XYZ file of N, CA and C in Angstrom:
567
model
N 1.007 -1.252 0.023
C -0.118 -0.014 -0.029
C 0.967 1.239 0.173
N 2.069 1.034 0.604
C 2.895 2.401 0.630
C 3.473 2.811 -0.770
N 3.520 1.961 -1.633
C 3.841 2.197 -3.011
C 2.613 2.992 -3.918
N 1.421 2.422 -3.486
C 0.266 2.909 -4.115
C 0.149 4.547 -3.642
N 0.322 4.906 -2.288
C 0.285 6.250 -1.948
C 1.514 7.098 -2.660
N 2.624 6.453 -2.473
C 3.689 7.309 -3.174
C 3.648 7.372 -4.576
N 3.151 6.478 -5.355
C 2.818 6.514 -6.732
C 1.938 7.519 -6.918
N 0.905 7.605 -6.269
C -0.413 8.683 -6.547
C 0.270 10.087 -6.209
N 1.225 10.307 -5.243
C 1.757 11.660 -5.215
C 2.729 12.058 -6.008
N 3.580 10.902 -6.531
C 4.493 11.114 -7.447
C 3.850 11.589 -8.837
N 2.753 10.980 -9.110
C 1.968 11.571 -10.539
C 1.336 12.688 -10.121
N 0.779 12.704 -8.976
C -0.016 14.307 -8.912
C 0.770 15.355 -9.109
N 1.892 15.435 -8.307
C 3.097 16.280 -8.327
C 3.769 16.613 -9.307
N 3.775 15.692 -10.589
C 4.729 15.520 -11.528
C 3.742 15.911 -12.783
N 2.588 16.013 -12.528
C 1.698 16.431 -13.624
C 1.959 17.816 -14.120
N 1.807 18.132 -15.222
C 2.063 19.352 -15.832
C 1.438 20.683 -14.999
N 2.121 21.455 -14.747
C 1.499 22.649 -13.984
C 1.109 22.305 -12.611
N 1.489 21.142 -11.984
C 1.166 20.802 -10.710
C 2.320 20.694 -9.788
N 3.421 21.350 -10.229
C 4.701 21.086 -9.368
C 4.406 21.950 -8.146
N 4.996 21.580 -6.867
C 4.392 22.317 -5.516
C 5.604 23.384 -5.531
N 5.342 24.325 -5.106
C 6.407 25.576 -4.842
C 6.723 25.300 -3.264
N 7.872 25.196 -3.032
C 8.260 25.092 -1.477
C 8.324 23.692 -1.028
N 8.726 23.493 0.139
C 8.948 22.190 0.752
C 7.722 21.298 0.683
N 7.699 20.072 1.021
C 6.448 19.141 0.957
C 6.108 19.177 2.567
N 7.064 19.324 3.558
C 6.646 19.466 4.876
C 6.689 20.959 5.370
N 5.851 21.270 6.139
C 5.933 22.581 6.788
C 7.137 22.689 8.004
N 7.871 23.616 8.055
C 8.715 23.376 9.176
C 8.700 24.760 9.897
N 9.211 24.663 11.141
C 9.033 25.812 12.158
C 10.468 26.317 12.228
N 10.505 27.443 12.746
C 11.900 28.158 12.938
C 11.869 28.612 14.630
N 10.731 28.748 15.065
C 11.179 29.258 16.563
C 9.834 28.791 17.393
N 9.923 28.616 18.686
C 8.879 28.399 19.498
C 7.792 29.366 19.427
N 6.508 29.224 19.558
C 5.348 30.128 19.501
C 4.481 29.660 20.703
N 3.430 30.684 20.728
C 2.408 30.519 21.873
C 1.177 29.832 21.415
N 0.568 29.078 21.946
C -0.601 28.639 21.344
C -1.719 29.467 21.195
N -2.731 29.335 20.259
C -3.798 30.167 20.170
C -4.723 30.198 21.479
N -5.425 31.222 21.801
C -6.324 31.165 22.913
C -7.261 30.208 22.565
N -7.627 29.355 23.853
C -8.377 28.402 23.698
C -7.757 26.911 23.411
N -6.912 26.968 22.860
C -6.226 25.645 22.575
C -5.808 24.802 23.781
N -5.229 25.430 24.622
C -4.765 24.970 25.936
C -5.885 24.037 26.477
N -7.025 24.773 26.551
C -8.450 24.175 27.185
C -9.029 22.829 26.332
N -8.502 22.961 25.027
C -8.952 21.901 24.144
C -7.897 20.685 24.686
N -6.691 20.995 24.861
C -5.685 19.936 25.278
C -6.182 19.293 26.394
N -6.801 19.993 27.393
C -7.201 19.271 28.825
C -8.409 18.735 28.522
N -9.471 18.981 27.539
C -10.733 18.441 27.478
C -10.548 17.086 26.647
N -9.725 17.243 25.602
C -9.439 15.916 24.685
C -7.929 15.684 24.667
N -7.680 14.549 25.253
C -6.295 14.320 25.215
C -5.560 13.901 23.917
N -6.439 13.517 22.969
C -5.776 13.509 21.663
C -5.365 14.739 20.909
N -6.024 15.630 21.544
C -5.766 17.130 20.813
C -4.172 17.532 20.817
N -3.650 16.957 21.804
C -2.077 17.436 22.182
C -1.442 15.979 22.359
N -0.908 15.518 21.543
C -0.018 14.337 21.621
C 1.285 14.616 22.144
N 2.257 13.513 22.437
C 3.431 13.656 22.805
C 3.857 12.570 21.880
N 5.323 12.884 21.217
C 5.865 11.863 20.120
C 6.177 10.605 21.052
N 6.101 9.244 20.502
C 6.141 8.191 21.137
C 5.305 7.815 22.244
N 4.225 8.665 22.373
C 3.242 8.362 23.131
C 2.044 7.356 22.905
N 2.394 6.770 21.728
C 1.630 5.843 21.284
C 0.252 6.170 20.617
N -0.849 5.232 20.334
C -1.899 5.755 19.686
C -2.045 5.701 18.261
N -3.135 5.217 17.859
C -3.245 5.266 16.405
C -2.980 3.961 15.999
N -3.890 3.268 15.205
C -3.593 1.907 14.580
C -3.567 1.847 13.274
N -3.725 3.040 12.455
C -3.335 3.251 11.025
C -2.178 3.644 11.017
N -1.048 2.855 10.139
C 0.187 3.710 9.979
C 0.462 3.660 8.440
N -0.366 3.225 7.438
C -0.241 3.092 6.134
C -0.726 4.544 5.482
N 0.161 5.327 4.912
C -0.333 6.661 4.557
C -1.544 6.621 3.688
N -1.648 5.544 2.586
C -3.047 5.422 1.794
C -4.113 5.139 2.394
N -3.977 4.305 3.669
C -5.267 4.143 4.538
C -5.636 5.408 5.266
N -4.660 6.096 5.831
C -4.957 7.369 6.528
C -5.445 8.546 5.691
N -4.990 8.591 4.592
C -5.445 9.518 3.410
C -6.887 9.281 3.159
N -7.307 7.968 3.114
C -8.623 7.682 2.709
C -9.772 7.952 3.725
N -9.083 7.693 5.173
C -10.010 7.966 6.391
C -10.066 9.517 6.433
N -8.906 10.230 6.141
C -9.159 11.638 6.214
C -9.789 12.410 5.390
N -10.161 11.875 4.241
C -10.909 12.350 3.274
C -12.397 12.244 3.321
N -12.780 10.940 3.968
C -14.045 10.829 4.582
C -14.349 11.781 5.776
N -13.506 11.827 6.629
C -13.578 12.638 7.861
C -14.033 14.138 7.295
N -13.090 14.586 6.368
C -13.080 15.908 6.025
C -14.628 16.446 5.495
N -14.875 15.599 4.765
C -16.333 15.916 4.029
C -17.184 15.755 4.841
N -17.452 14.638 5.978
C -18.242 14.343 6.862
C -18.649 15.475 7.880
N -17.352 16.084 8.385
C -17.176 16.995 9.660
C -17.681 18.383 8.575
N -17.147 18.508 7.457
C -17.883 19.783 6.756
C -19.197 19.807 6.913
N -19.932 18.674 6.505
C -21.276 18.290 6.327
C -22.020 18.419 7.736
N -21.509 17.995 8.977
C -22.047 17.887 10.039
C -22.108 19.293 10.928
N -20.989 19.948 10.661
C -21.142 21.432 11.289
C -21.388 22.404 10.197
N -22.080 23.441 10.806
C -22.240 24.355 9.965
C -21.614 25.896 10.468
N -21.185 26.370 9.294
C -20.800 27.657 9.839
C -21.240 28.586 10.961
N -20.699 29.093 12.009
C -21.227 29.721 12.954
C -20.391 31.027 13.115
N -20.646 31.863 14.206
C -20.138 33.028 14.640
C -18.609 32.557 15.041
N -17.808 33.532 14.249
C -16.574 33.250 14.744
C -16.202 33.617 15.862
N -15.349 32.699 16.811
C -14.935 32.875 18.073
C -15.920 32.691 19.149
N -17.244 32.105 18.674
C -18.154 31.951 19.853
C -18.003 30.886 20.736
N -17.345 29.825 20.021
C -16.692 28.709 21.096
C -15.329 28.179 20.492
N -14.411 29.117 20.698
C -12.851 28.807 20.148
C -12.297 27.384 20.559
N -11.929 26.577 19.594
C -11.131 25.601 20.151
C -11.858 24.685 20.983
N -13.029 24.494 20.932
C -13.998 23.380 21.487
C -14.268 22.403 20.338
N -14.426 21.157 21.241
C -15.027 20.225 20.222
C -16.632 19.985 20.190
N -16.899 20.377 18.741
C -18.493 20.516 18.435
C -18.411 19.359 17.568
N -19.543 18.521 17.648
C -19.701 17.509 16.590
C -20.982 17.534 15.897
N -21.866 18.238 15.980
C -22.816 18.789 15.336
C -23.311 20.449 15.646
N -24.283 20.816 14.777
C -24.562 22.107 15.196
C -23.653 23.256 14.335
N -23.360 24.239 14.977
C -22.317 25.368 14.424
C -21.095 25.766 15.025
N -20.107 25.962 14.354
C -19.091 26.307 15.033
C -18.270 27.117 13.925
N -17.185 27.689 14.427
C -15.996 28.490 13.600
C -14.967 27.629 13.201
N -14.037 27.860 12.410
C -13.031 27.049 11.763
C -12.290 26.219 12.901
N -12.061 26.683 14.159
C -11.251 26.018 15.237
C -12.147 24.790 15.787
N -13.588 25.040 15.598
C -14.134 23.835 16.115
C -14.265 22.543 15.048
N -14.195 23.204 13.763
C -13.841 22.118 12.653
C -12.581 21.486 12.740
N -11.410 22.210 13.198
C -9.977 21.411 13.465
C -10.323 20.562 14.573
N -10.763 20.883 15.631
C -11.044 20.052 16.915
C -11.916 18.764 16.428
N -13.066 18.825 15.730
C -13.772 17.700 15.365
C -13.141 16.854 14.363
N -12.580 17.538 13.382
C -11.706 16.586 12.501
C -10.727 15.620 13.205
N -9.822 16.418 13.895
C -8.704 15.739 14.716
C -9.500 14.797 15.581
N -10.384 15.143 16.440
C -11.119 13.918 17.415
C -11.727 12.569 16.432
N -12.391 13.079 15.493
C -12.720 11.947 14.385
C -11.559 11.038 13.923
N -10.605 11.727 13.572
C -9.649 10.910 13.021
C -8.760 10.174 14.060
N -8.402 10.666 15.102
C -7.971 9.982 16.137
C -8.522 8.751 16.733
N -9.952 8.934 16.849
C -10.981 7.715 17.084
C -10.777 6.782 15.913
N -10.581 6.998 14.900
C -10.634 6.234 13.616
C -9.363 5.557 13.552
N -8.228 5.782 14.477
C -7.149 5.171 14.548
C -5.826 5.850 13.917
N -5.836 7.047 13.493
C -5.034 7.955 13.107
C -4.150 8.288 14.112
N -2.850 8.261 13.902
C -1.955 8.346 15.369
C -1.954 10.049 15.283
N -2.068 10.582 16.813
C -2.273 12.195 16.887
C -1.262 12.818 16.458
N 0.156 12.177 16.294
C 1.170 13.174 15.820
C 1.172 13.379 14.424
N 0.208 12.731 13.695
C 0.331 13.106 12.215
C -0.793 14.226 11.998
N -1.508 14.600 13.083
C -2.730 15.674 12.782
C -2.194 16.768 13.579
N -1.707 17.784 12.722
C -1.213 19.418 13.335
C -2.519 20.495 13.041
N -2.851 21.003 14.091
C -3.657 22.272 14.090
C -2.871 23.234 13.713
N -3.253 24.431 12.836
C -2.356 25.446 12.470
C -3.317 26.389 12.227
N -2.677 27.904 12.485
C -3.387 28.986 12.189
C -2.704 29.529 10.938
N -3.710 30.251 10.139
C -3.069 30.575 8.845
C -3.479 31.860 8.446
N -3.182 32.632 7.716
C -3.880 33.911 7.113
C -4.509 33.259 5.642
N -5.768 33.515 5.619
C -6.566 33.203 4.504
C -6.446 34.175 3.185
N -6.919 33.849 2.146
C -6.916 34.639 0.839
C -7.325 35.961 1.226
N -8.520 36.086 2.024
C -8.982 37.268 2.520
C -8.141 38.274 3.572
N -7.033 37.786 3.880
C -6.195 38.229 4.756
C -6.674 38.163 6.276
N -7.896 37.445 6.608
C -8.143 37.193 7.916
C -7.560 35.874 8.286
N -7.594 35.821 9.649
C -7.057 34.352 10.478
C -7.978 33.349 10.223
N -7.407 32.212 10.012
C -8.151 31.111 9.807
C -7.584 29.843 10.462
N -8.253 28.660 10.922
C -7.613 27.578 11.212
C -7.636 26.329 10.626
N -6.888 25.294 10.282
C -6.923 24.325 9.343
C -6.169 23.061 10.263
N -6.276 21.969 9.801
C -5.865 20.662 10.306
C -4.727 20.174 9.231
N -3.661 20.111 9.706
C -2.478 19.639 8.844
C -2.489 18.216 9.056
N -2.282 17.274 7.993
C -2.162 15.816 7.910
C -0.806 15.531 7.728
N 0.108 15.101 8.346
C 1.365 15.004 7.988
C 1.687 13.424 7.701
N 1.929 13.311 6.504
C 2.275 12.079 5.586
C 3.766 12.053 5.305
N 4.185 10.887 4.878
C 5.729 10.741 4.603
C 5.821 11.683 3.360
N 4.804 11.667 2.281
C 4.871 12.572 1.301
C 4.492 13.884 1.266
N 4.354 14.411 2.429
C 4.081 15.801 2.646
C 2.909 16.101 3.694
N 2.842 17.416 3.897
C 1.588 17.858 4.707
C 0.640 18.174 3.803
N -0.589 17.699 4.104
C -1.856 18.110 3.592
C -2.858 18.938 4.295
N -3.569 19.728 3.684
C -4.578 20.469 4.694
C -5.847 20.106 4.494
N -6.577 19.818 5.734
C -7.998 19.612 5.683
C -8.643 21.000 6.232
N -9.594 21.507 5.618
C -10.269 22.831 5.672
C -11.678 22.618 5.676
N -12.206 23.492 6.367
C -13.636 23.615 6.273
C -14.375 24.347 5.245
N -13.495 24.961 4.544
C -13.947 25.768 3.234
C -13.766 25.073 2.193
N -13.233 23.746 2.184
C -13.088 23.086 0.905
C -12.997 21.486 1.421
N -13.793 20.732 0.585
C -13.832 19.336 0.734
C -12.647 18.428 0.317
N -11.980 19.258 -0.588
C -10.666 18.462 -1.105
C -9.525 18.729 0.014
N -8.754 17.511 0.138
C -7.446 17.863 0.693
C -6.446 18.034 -0.145
N -5.755 19.274 0.186
C -4.448 19.766 -0.834
C -3.232 19.747 0.150
N -2.173 19.521 -0.729
C -0.943 19.798 -0.006
C -0.810 21.209 0.316
N -0.087 21.449 1.335
C 0.074 22.956 1.850
C 0.367 23.786 0.961
N 1.214 23.499 -0.028
C 1.708 24.683 -0.836
C 0.647 24.946 -1.923
N -0.439 24.276 -2.055
C -1.436 24.379 -3.140
C -2.641 25.166 -2.478
N -2.514 25.505 -1.246
C -3.406 26.195 -0.800
C -2.894 27.744 -1.069
N -3.919 28.697 -0.679
C -3.462 30.080 -0.732
C -3.335 30.624 0.424
N -2.890 29.794 1.623
C -2.633 30.368 2.850
C -1.225 30.557 3.313
N -0.955 31.306 4.111
C 0.183 31.644 4.730
C 0.170 30.885 6.179
N 0.966 30.216 6.334
C 0.979 29.505 7.695
C 1.616 30.183 8.552
N 1.093 30.640 9.685
C 1.787 31.363 10.671
C 2.235 30.650 12.086
N 1.404 29.611 12.510
C 1.873 28.846 13.566
C 1.178 27.493 13.526
N 1.984 26.665 14.173
C 1.321 25.135 14.140
C 1.775 24.333 15.387
N 0.966 23.368 15.668
C 1.317 22.610 16.554
C 2.833 21.913 16.576
N 3.299 21.804 17.436
C 4.838 21.013 17.381
C 4.564 19.536 17.115
N 5.210 18.978 16.126
C 4.979 17.690 15.605
C 5.589 16.920 16.994
N 6.250 17.090 17.789
C 6.776 16.088 18.866
C 5.864 16.249 20.195
N 5.510 17.462 20.234
C 4.469 17.611 21.539
C 3.372 18.581 21.001
N 2.149 18.111 20.994
C 1.074 18.981 20.566
C 0.685 20.087 21.457
N 1.288 20.041 22.815
C 0.884 21.100 23.847
C 1.672 22.424 23.520
N 2.743 22.019 22.682
C 3.598 23.454 22.347
C 3.182 23.842 20.581
N 3.416 25.085 20.393
C 3.214 25.372 19.059
C 4.496 26.186 18.560
N 4.514 26.152 17.474
C 5.555 26.753 16.715
C 5.308 27.585 15.646
N 6.324 28.753 15.617
C 5.834 29.692 14.517
C 6.735 29.008 13.312
N 5.768 29.257 11.903
C 5.906 28.593 10.855
C 6.496 29.691 9.704
N 5.659 30.686 9.484
C 5.859 31.508 8.400
C 6.217 31.184 7.143
N 5.313 30.453 6.659
C 5.417 29.871 5.068
C 4.251 30.278 4.249
N 4.513 30.500 3.043
C 3.110 30.767 2.066
C 3.561 32.302 1.539
N 2.289 32.399 0.598
C 2.466 33.821 -0.217
C 2.628 35.115 0.404
N 2.164 35.227 1.823
C 2.393 36.389 2.580
C 3.468 36.438 3.463
N 4.090 35.426 3.691
C 5.230 35.251 4.643
C 6.374 36.433 4.715
N 6.591 36.882 3.470
C 7.795 37.772 3.348
C 7.339 38.984 3.734
N 5.876 39.222 4.012
C 5.487 40.628 4.304
C 5.296 40.660 5.935
N 5.521 39.490 6.501
C 5.074 39.384 8.131
C 6.232 39.889 8.717
């Protein structure tokens, strides 16, 4: 199955006009502060803030993880409707309405329960195309970082979004956040 996922991404990324700009994995360059509310989410939902080597997750094949992530992304986008921004930041909402942080929490919760290792699921804060702040979930696979977004049912490589990544959960310790600054507006920050 690993060859299947690798072949898929190789074909996708080598298709005409589809070359990715930038690295396939988001990298940080400095420690940062977690967004308001993210710490409370860690206390309420243990899988939200993993530690490397902490175990968890039964799915380890990237193709299987991607299939589960595609379904979860669509389902959560359908189950939660857009709500007032900041009304319930970084809380686990399974149905009803919520803002982008609630979608991130719900997707991460659903994927961890489905067997995806929590250290492959990193919350991130980005600047959107409209220059506003937005939260997305980053799925870290061997082939690259992919973005699950409440504004799009398609899962895309981070460099194919129009987002500038400001900060993201630390891959080794999800209760820590790191400054990223990658994307189209990064040079202006």
